Coordinates of C-alpha atoms and ligand atoms in Angstrom, one line a residue:
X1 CA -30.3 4.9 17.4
X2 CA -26.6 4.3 18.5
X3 CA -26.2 0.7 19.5
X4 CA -22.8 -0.7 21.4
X5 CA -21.6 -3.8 20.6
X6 CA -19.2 -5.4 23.3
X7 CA -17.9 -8.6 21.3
X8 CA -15.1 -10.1 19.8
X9 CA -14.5 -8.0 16.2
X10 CA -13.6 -9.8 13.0
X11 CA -12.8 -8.2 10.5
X12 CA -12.9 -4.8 12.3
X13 CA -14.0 -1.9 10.5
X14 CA -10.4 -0.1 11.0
X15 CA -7.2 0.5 11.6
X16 CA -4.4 1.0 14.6
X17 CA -3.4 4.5 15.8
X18 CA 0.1 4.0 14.5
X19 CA -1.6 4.1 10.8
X20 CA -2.8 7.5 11.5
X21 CA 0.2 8.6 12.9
X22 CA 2.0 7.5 9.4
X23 CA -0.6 9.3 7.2
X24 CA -0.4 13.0 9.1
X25 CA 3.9 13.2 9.5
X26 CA 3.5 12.5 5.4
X27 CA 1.7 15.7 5.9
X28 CA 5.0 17.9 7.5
X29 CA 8.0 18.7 5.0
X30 CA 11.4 16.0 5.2
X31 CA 9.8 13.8 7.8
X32 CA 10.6 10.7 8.6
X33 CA 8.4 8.1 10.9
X34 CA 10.3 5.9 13.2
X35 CA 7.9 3.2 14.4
X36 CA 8.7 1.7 17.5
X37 CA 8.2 -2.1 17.7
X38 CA 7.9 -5.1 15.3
X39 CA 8.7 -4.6 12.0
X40 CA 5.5 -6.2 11.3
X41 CA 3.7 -3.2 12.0
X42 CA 5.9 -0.5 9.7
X43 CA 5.6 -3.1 6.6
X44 CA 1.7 -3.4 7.0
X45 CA 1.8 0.6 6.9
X46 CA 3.6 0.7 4.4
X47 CA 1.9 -1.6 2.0
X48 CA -1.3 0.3 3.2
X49 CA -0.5 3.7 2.2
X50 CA 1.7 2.3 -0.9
X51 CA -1.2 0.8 -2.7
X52 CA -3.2 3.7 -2.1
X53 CA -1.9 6.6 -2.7
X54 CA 0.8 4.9 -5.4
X55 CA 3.7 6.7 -4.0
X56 CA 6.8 5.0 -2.3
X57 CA 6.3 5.2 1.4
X58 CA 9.4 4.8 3.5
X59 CA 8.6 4.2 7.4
X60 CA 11.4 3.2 9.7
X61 CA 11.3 0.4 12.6
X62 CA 13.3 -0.3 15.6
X63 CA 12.3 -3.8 14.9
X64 CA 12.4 -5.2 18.3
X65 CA 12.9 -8.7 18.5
X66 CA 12.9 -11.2 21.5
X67 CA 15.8 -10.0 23.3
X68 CA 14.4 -6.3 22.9
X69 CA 11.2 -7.0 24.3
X70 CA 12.2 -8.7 26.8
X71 CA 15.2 -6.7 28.1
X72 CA 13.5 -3.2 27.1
X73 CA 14.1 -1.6 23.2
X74 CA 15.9 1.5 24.0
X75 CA 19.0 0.3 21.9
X76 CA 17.1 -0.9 19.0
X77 CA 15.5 2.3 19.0
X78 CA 18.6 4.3 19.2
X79 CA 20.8 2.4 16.6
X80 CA 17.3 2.8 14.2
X81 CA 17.3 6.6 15.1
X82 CA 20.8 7.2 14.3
X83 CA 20.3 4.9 10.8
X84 CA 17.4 7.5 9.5
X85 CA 19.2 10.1 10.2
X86 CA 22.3 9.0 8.3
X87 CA 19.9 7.7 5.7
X88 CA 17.8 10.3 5.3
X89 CA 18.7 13.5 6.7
X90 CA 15.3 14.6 7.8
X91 CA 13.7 17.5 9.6
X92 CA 11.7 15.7 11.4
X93 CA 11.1 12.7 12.9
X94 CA 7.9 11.5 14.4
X95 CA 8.7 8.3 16.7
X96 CA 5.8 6.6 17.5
X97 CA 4.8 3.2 19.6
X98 CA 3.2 0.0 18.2
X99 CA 1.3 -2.2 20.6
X100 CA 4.3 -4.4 21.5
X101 CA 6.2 -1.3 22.6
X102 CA 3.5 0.0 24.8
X103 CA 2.6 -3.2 26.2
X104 CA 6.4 -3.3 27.6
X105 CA 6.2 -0.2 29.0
X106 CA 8.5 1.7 27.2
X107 CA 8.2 5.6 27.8
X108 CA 9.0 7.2 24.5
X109 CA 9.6 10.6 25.3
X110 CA 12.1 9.5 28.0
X111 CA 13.8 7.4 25.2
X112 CA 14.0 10.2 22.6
X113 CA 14.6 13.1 25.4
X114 CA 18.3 10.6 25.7
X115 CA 18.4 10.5 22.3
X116 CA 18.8 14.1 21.8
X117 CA 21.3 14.6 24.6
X118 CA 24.1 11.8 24.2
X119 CA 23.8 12.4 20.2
X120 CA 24.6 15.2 17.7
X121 CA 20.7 15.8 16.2
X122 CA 21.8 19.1 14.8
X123 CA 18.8 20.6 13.6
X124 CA 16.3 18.0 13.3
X125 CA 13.5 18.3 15.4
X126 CA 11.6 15.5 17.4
X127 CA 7.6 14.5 18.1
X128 CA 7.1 11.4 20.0
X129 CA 3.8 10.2 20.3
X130 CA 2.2 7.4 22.3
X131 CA -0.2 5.3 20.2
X132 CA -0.7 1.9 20.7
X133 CA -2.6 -0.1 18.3
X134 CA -5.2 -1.0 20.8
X135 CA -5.1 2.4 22.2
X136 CA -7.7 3.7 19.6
X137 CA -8.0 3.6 15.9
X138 CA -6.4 5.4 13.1
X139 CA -8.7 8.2 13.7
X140 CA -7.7 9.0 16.7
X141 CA -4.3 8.7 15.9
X142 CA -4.2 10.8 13.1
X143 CA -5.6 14.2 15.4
X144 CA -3.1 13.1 18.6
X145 CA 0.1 13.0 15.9
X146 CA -1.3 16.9 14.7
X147 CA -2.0 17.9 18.3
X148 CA 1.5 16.5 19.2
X149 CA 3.1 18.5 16.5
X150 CA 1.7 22.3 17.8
X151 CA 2.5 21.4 21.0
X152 CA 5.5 21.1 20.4
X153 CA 6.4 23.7 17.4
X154 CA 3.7 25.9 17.9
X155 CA 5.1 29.4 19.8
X156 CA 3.1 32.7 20.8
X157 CA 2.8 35.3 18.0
X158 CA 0.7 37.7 16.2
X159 CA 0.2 37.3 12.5
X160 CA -2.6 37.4 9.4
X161 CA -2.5 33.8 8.9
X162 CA -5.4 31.5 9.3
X163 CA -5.1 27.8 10.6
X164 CA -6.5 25.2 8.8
X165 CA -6.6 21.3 10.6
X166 CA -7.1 19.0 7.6
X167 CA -9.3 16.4 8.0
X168 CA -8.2 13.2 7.4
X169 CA -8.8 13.6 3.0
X170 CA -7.2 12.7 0.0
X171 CA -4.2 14.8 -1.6
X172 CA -6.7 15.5 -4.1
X173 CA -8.7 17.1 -1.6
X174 CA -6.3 18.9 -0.3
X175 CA -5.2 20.6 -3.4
X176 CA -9.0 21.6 -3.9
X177 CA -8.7 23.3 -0.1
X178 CA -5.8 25.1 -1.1
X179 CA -7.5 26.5 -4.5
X180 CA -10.5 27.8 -2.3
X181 CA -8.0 28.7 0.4
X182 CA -6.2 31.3 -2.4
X183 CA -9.4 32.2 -4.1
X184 CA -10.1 34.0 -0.8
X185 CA -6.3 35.6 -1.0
X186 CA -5.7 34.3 2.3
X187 CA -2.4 33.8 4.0
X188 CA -3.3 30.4 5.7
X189 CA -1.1 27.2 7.7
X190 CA -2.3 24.3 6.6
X191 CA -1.8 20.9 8.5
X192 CA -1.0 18.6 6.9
X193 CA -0.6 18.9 3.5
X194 CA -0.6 15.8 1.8
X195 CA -1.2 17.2 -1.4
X196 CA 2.3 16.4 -3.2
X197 CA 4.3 14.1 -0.5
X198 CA 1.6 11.6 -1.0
X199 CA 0.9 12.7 -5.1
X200 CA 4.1 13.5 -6.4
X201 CA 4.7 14.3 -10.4
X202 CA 7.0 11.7 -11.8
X203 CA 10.5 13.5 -12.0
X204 CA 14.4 12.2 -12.7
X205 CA 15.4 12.8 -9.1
X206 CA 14.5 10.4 -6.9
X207 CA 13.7 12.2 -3.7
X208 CA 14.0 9.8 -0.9
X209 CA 11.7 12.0 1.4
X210 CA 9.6 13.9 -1.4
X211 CA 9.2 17.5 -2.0
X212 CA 6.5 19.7 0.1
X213 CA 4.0 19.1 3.1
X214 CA 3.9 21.9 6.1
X215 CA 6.9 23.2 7.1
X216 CA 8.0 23.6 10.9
X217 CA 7.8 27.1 10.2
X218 CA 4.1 27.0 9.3
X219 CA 3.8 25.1 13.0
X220 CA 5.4 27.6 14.6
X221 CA 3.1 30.6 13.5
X222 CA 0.1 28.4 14.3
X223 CA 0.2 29.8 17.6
X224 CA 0.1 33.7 16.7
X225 CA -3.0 33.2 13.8
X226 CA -6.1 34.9 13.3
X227 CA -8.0 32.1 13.6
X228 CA -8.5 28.2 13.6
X229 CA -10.7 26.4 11.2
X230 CA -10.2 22.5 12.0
X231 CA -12.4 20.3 9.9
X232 CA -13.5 17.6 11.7
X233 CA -15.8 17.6 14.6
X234 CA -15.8 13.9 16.2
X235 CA -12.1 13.9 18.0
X236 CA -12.3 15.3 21.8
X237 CA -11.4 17.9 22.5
X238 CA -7.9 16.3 24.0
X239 CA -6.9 15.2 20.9
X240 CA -8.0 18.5 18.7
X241 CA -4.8 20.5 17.7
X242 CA -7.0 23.7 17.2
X243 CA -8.5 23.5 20.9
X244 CA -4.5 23.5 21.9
X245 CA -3.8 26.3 19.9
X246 CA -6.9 28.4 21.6
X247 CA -6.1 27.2 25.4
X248 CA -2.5 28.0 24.9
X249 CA -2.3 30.9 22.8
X250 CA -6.1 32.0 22.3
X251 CA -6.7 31.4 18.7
X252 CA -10.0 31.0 18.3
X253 CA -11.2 27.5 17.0
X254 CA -14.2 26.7 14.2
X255 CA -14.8 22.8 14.5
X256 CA -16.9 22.4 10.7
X257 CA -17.3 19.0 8.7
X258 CA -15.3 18.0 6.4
X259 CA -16.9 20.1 3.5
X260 CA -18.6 16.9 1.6
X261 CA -22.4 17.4 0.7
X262 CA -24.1 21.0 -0.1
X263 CA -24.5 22.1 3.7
X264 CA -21.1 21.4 4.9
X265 CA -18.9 23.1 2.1
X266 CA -21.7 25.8 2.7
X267 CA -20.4 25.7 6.0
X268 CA -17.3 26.0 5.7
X269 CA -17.3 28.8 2.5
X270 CA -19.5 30.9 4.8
X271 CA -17.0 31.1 7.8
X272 CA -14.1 31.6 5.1
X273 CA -16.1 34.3 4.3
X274 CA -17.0 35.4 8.0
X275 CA -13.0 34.9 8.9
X276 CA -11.5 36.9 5.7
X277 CA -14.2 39.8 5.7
X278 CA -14.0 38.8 1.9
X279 CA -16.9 37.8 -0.3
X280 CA -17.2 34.3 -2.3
X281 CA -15.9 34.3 -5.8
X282 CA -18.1 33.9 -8.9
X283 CA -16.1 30.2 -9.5
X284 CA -17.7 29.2 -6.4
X285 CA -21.1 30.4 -7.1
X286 CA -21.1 29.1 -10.1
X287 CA -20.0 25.6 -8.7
X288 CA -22.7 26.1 -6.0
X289 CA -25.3 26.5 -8.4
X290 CA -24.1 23.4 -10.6
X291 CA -24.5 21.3 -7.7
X292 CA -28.0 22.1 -7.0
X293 CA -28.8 21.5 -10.3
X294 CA -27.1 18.2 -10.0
X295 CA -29.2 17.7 -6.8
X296 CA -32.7 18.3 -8.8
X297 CA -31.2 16.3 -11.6
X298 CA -30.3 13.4 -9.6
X299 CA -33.1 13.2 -6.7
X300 CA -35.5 10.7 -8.8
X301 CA -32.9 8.2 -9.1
X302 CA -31.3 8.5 -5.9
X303 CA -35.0 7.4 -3.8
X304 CA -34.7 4.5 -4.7
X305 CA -31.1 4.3 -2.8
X306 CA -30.5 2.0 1.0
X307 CA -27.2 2.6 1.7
X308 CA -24.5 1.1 4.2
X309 CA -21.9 3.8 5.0
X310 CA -18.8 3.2 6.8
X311 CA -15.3 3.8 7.8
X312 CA -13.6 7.0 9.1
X313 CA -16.2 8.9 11.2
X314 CA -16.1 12.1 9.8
X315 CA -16.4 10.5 6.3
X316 CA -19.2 8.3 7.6
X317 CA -20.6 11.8 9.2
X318 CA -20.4 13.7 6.0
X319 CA -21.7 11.1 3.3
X320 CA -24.1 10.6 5.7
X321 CA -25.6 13.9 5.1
X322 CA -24.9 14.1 1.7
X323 CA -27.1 11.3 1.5
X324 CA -29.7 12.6 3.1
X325 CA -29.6 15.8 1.0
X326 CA -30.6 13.8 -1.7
X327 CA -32.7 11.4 -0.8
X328 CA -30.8 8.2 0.1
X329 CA -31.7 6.7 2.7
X330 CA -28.3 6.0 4.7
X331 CA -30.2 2.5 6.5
X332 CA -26.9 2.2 8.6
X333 CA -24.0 3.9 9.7
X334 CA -21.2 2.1 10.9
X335 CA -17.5 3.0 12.1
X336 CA -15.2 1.2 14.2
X337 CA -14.1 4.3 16.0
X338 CA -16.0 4.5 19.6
X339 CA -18.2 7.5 19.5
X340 CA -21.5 8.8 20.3
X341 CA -21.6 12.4 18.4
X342 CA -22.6 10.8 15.4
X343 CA -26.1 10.3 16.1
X344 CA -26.3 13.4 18.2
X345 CA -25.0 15.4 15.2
X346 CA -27.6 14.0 12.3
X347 CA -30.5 14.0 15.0
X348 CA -29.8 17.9 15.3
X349 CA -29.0 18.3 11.5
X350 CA -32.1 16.5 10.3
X351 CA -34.5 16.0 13.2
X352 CA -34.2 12.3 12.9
X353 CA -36.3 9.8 14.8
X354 CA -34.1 7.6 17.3
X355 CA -35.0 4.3 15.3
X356 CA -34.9 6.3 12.0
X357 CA -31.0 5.0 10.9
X358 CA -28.8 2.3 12.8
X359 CA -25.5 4.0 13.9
X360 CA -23.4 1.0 14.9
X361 CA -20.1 1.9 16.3
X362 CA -16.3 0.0 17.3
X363 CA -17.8 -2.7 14.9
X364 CA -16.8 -5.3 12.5
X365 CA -17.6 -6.0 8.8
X366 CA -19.5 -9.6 9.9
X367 CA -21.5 -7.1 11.9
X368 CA -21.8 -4.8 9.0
X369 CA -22.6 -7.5 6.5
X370 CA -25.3 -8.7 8.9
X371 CA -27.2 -5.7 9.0
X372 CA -26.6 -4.7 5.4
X373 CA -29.0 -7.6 4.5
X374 CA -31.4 -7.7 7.4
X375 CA -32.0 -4.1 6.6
X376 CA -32.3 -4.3 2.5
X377 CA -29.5 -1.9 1.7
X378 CA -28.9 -1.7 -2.1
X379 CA -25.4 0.3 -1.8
X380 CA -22.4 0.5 -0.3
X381 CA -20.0 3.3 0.4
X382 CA -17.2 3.1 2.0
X383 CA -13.5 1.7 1.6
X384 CA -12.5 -1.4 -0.3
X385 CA -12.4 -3.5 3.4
X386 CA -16.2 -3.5 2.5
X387 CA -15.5 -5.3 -1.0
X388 CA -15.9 -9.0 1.0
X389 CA -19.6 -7.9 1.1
X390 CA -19.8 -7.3 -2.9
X391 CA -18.3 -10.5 -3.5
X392 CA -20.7 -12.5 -1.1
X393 CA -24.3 -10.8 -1.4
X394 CA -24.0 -8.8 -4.8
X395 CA -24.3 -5.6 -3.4
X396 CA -22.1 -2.4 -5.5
X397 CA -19.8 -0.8 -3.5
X398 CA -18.9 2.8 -4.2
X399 CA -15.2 3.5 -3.0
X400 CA -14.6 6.1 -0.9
X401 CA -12.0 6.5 2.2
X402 CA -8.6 5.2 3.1
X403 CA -7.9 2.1 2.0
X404 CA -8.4 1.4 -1.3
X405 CA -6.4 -1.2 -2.7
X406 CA -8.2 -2.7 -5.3
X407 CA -9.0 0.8 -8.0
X408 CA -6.8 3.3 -9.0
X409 CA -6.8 7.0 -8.4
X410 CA -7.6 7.2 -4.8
X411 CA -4.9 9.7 -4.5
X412 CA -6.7 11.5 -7.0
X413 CA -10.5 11.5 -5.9
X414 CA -11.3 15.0 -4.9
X415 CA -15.1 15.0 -2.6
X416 CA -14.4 18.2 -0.9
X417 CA -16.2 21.5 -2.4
X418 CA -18.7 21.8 -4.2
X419 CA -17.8 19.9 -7.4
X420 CA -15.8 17.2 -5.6
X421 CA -19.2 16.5 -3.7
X422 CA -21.7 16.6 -7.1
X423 CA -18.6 13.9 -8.5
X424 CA -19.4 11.7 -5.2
X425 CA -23.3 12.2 -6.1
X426 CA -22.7 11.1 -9.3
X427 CA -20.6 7.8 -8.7
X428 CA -23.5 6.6 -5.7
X429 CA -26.3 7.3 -8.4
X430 CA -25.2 5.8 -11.6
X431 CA -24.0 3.4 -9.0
X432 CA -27.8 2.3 -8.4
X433 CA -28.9 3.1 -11.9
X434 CA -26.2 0.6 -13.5
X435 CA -28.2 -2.0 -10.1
X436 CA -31.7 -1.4 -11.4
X437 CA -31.0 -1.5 -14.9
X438 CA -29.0 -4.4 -14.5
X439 CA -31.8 -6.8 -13.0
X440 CA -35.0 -4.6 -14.0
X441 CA -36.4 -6.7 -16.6
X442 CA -36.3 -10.0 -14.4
X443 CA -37.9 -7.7 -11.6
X444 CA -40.5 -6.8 -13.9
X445 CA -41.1 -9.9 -15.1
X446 CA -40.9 -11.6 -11.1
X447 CA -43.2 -8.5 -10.2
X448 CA -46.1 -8.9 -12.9
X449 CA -46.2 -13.1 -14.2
X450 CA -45.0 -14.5 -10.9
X451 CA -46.6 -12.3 -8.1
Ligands
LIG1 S1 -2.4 -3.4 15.7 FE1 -0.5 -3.3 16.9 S2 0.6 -5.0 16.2 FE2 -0.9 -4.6 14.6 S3 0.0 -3.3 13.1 FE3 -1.0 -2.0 14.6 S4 0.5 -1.5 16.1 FE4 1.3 -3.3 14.9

């Protein structure tokens, strides 16, 4: 079922830990990133997360150049900590490493550890992390950035409040988490929270580090919660924040999916439920029972459906079974994140056969494309990277992840919950209904006169 593929990527299906570094300090209130290393890398960022979530994105860079890579960067990293500071008086700044930085060797909590002692920081609080570009994928850097953070904010405590590790989702989503989170009436630390940094109203004041995201405050009482729900169960366990916050401090950790599909916001619902002692609201139950309606409504067109899913892998994980639920055959799975939980996870969940569905991981979109046509998928979810496909074979893509460059509204989508997930059902089936109905009568006529 899982197949490894040790060979040269083009194309690769994702992007450098620095990426997801970017995405989860947008997440904490007034910070700043401070890339170390080519300015390259902060201006691909940049335009990244620009196009896609349609907000100005400021990231700093010590922009080494020769001299600095040869000699060592510690000044250029200095002078371009000292410039965001005057610039924009943040409360943070993550300062993270590019592959040119690492590849020099330079230790970046020994550089910012100086920092803070030959220069007046005042308040402003520090997180370096470590994440070369080849050092992992975006995935992996957006959990180390979050664990980085409560180990280093987080403090001993006793309080009401529950944790809850966002996954990787859109500031859509995130606002939808929140509403559930405050239909339960629960006091709750939520990291990060992308919902208006990265989907801000339009207002007269221009902000240059926009309004909201998790405070430092909010990482502090991590450590004394109730409870930990992280969603997201592919990152170790070395890179999970909540498995720091219950070996440190003994807050007791629910790994759940990202709630996509009926049986993972079921999931995660029932241990709100479990955690709170309080019962689900009629709002939700009424949503529940709207998306099994959908489900029955859907389920003739939706057999009919071969789909290629990739990206992310807890997106990957999640669509996957939100497929399944409704009778789409997900023909392949593919992520270019290294892991093997994927196909242990959907074996368990649906007693699947190990040929049943190709799980392809650290792959390529040539790779992808490949498969897609040897294995007669008919749909495509996943970001726009995939779009190369639609253009060459004919085959409809529905958009879903980070990036999408090409659409508007990204920012927007919500697929958590209940009614996020019966909006995702919707888009993959009129997806394949506006296919068939597009070519049907040809098929017929191919079918029937000319055998
Ligand atoms: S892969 Fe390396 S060089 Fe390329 S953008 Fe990422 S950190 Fe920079």
């Amino acid at each position: 079922m899982a197949r490894n593929f040790v060979n040269l990527n083009v194309n690769p299906c994702k992007m450098c830990m620095p990426m997801g570094a970017a995405i989860a300090f947008k997440g904490i209130e007034k910070a700043i990133l401070m890339m170390h290393g080519s300015q390259g890398c902060s201006t691909y960022m940049r335009r990244h997360m620009a196009t896609h979530y349609n907000e100005p994105v400021d990231i700093a860079s010590s922009s080494l150049t020769e001299r600095g890579t040869v000699y060592g960067g510690e000044d250029n990293l200095k002078k371009g900590l000292k410039n965001t500071i005057e610039l924009y008086n943040p409360k943070v700044i993550g300062v993270v490493t590019t592959c040119l930085a690492e590849t020099i060797g330079e230790d970046i909590e020994r550089l910012v550890n100086e920092f803070v002692e030959q220069e007046e920081v005042g308040e402003i609080s520090f997180v370096p992390v470590a994440t070369p570009g080849y050092g992992g994928t975006e995935f992996e850097g957006y959990y180390l950035s979050l664990r980085k953070m409560v180990e280093r904010f987080a403090t001993e405590g006793s309080n009401d409040k529950l944790n809850i590790i966002a996954g990787n989702l859109t500031p859509g989503d995130i606002r939808r988490i929140k509403d559930i989170l405050e239909s339960f009436s629960v006091d709750y630390n939520l990291l990060p929270d992308i919902s208006e940094t990265l989907d801000g109203g339009y207002s007269d004041d221009y902000h240059k580090l926009p309004e909201g995201g998790t405070t430092i405050e909010e990482i502090r009482s991590m450590g004394g919660a109730k409870a930990t729900i992280e969603l997201g169960v592919l990152a170790g366990e070395n890179i999970s924040p909540g498995k720091f916050l219950e070996d440190q401090f003994g807050v007791p950790v629910y790994r759940v999916p990202l709630p996509i599909g009926l049986a993972n916001v079921d999931k995660f619902i029932n241990l709100l439920v479990e955690i709170t002692g309080r019962k689900t609201n009629a709002k939700l139950t009424k949503d529940r029972g709207r998306m099994l309606d959908a489900m029955v409504d859907s389920h003739k067109y939706n057999a009919q459906g071969r789909a290629a899913i990739f990206g992310q892998p807890e997106l990957v994980y999640t669509i996957a079974t939100l497929c399944l639920e409704n009778g789409i055959f997900p023909a392949l799975l593919a992520t270019g994140v290294e892991t093997s939980r994927l196909s242990e996870l959907l074996k368990k969940d649906f007693e699947l056969a190990a040929e049943d569905i190709l799980i392809i991981d650290d792959t390529d979109f040539q790779t992808i494309r490949d498969y897609v046509n040897k294995l007669g998928v008919n749909i495509l979810i996943g970001h726009s990277d995939g779009k190369f496909i639609t253009e060459k074979d004919g085959i409809p893509l529905v958009r879903v992840g980070f990036p999408i460059h090409d659409r508007m509204g990204a920012q927007r989508k919500v697929n958590v919950a209940y009614d996020g997930s019966v909006s995702l059902l919707d888009q993959i089936t009129n997806t394949l209904l506006e296919s068939k109905y597009s070519s049907y009568r040809e098929d017929m006529y191919d079918e029937y006169f000319t055998g």
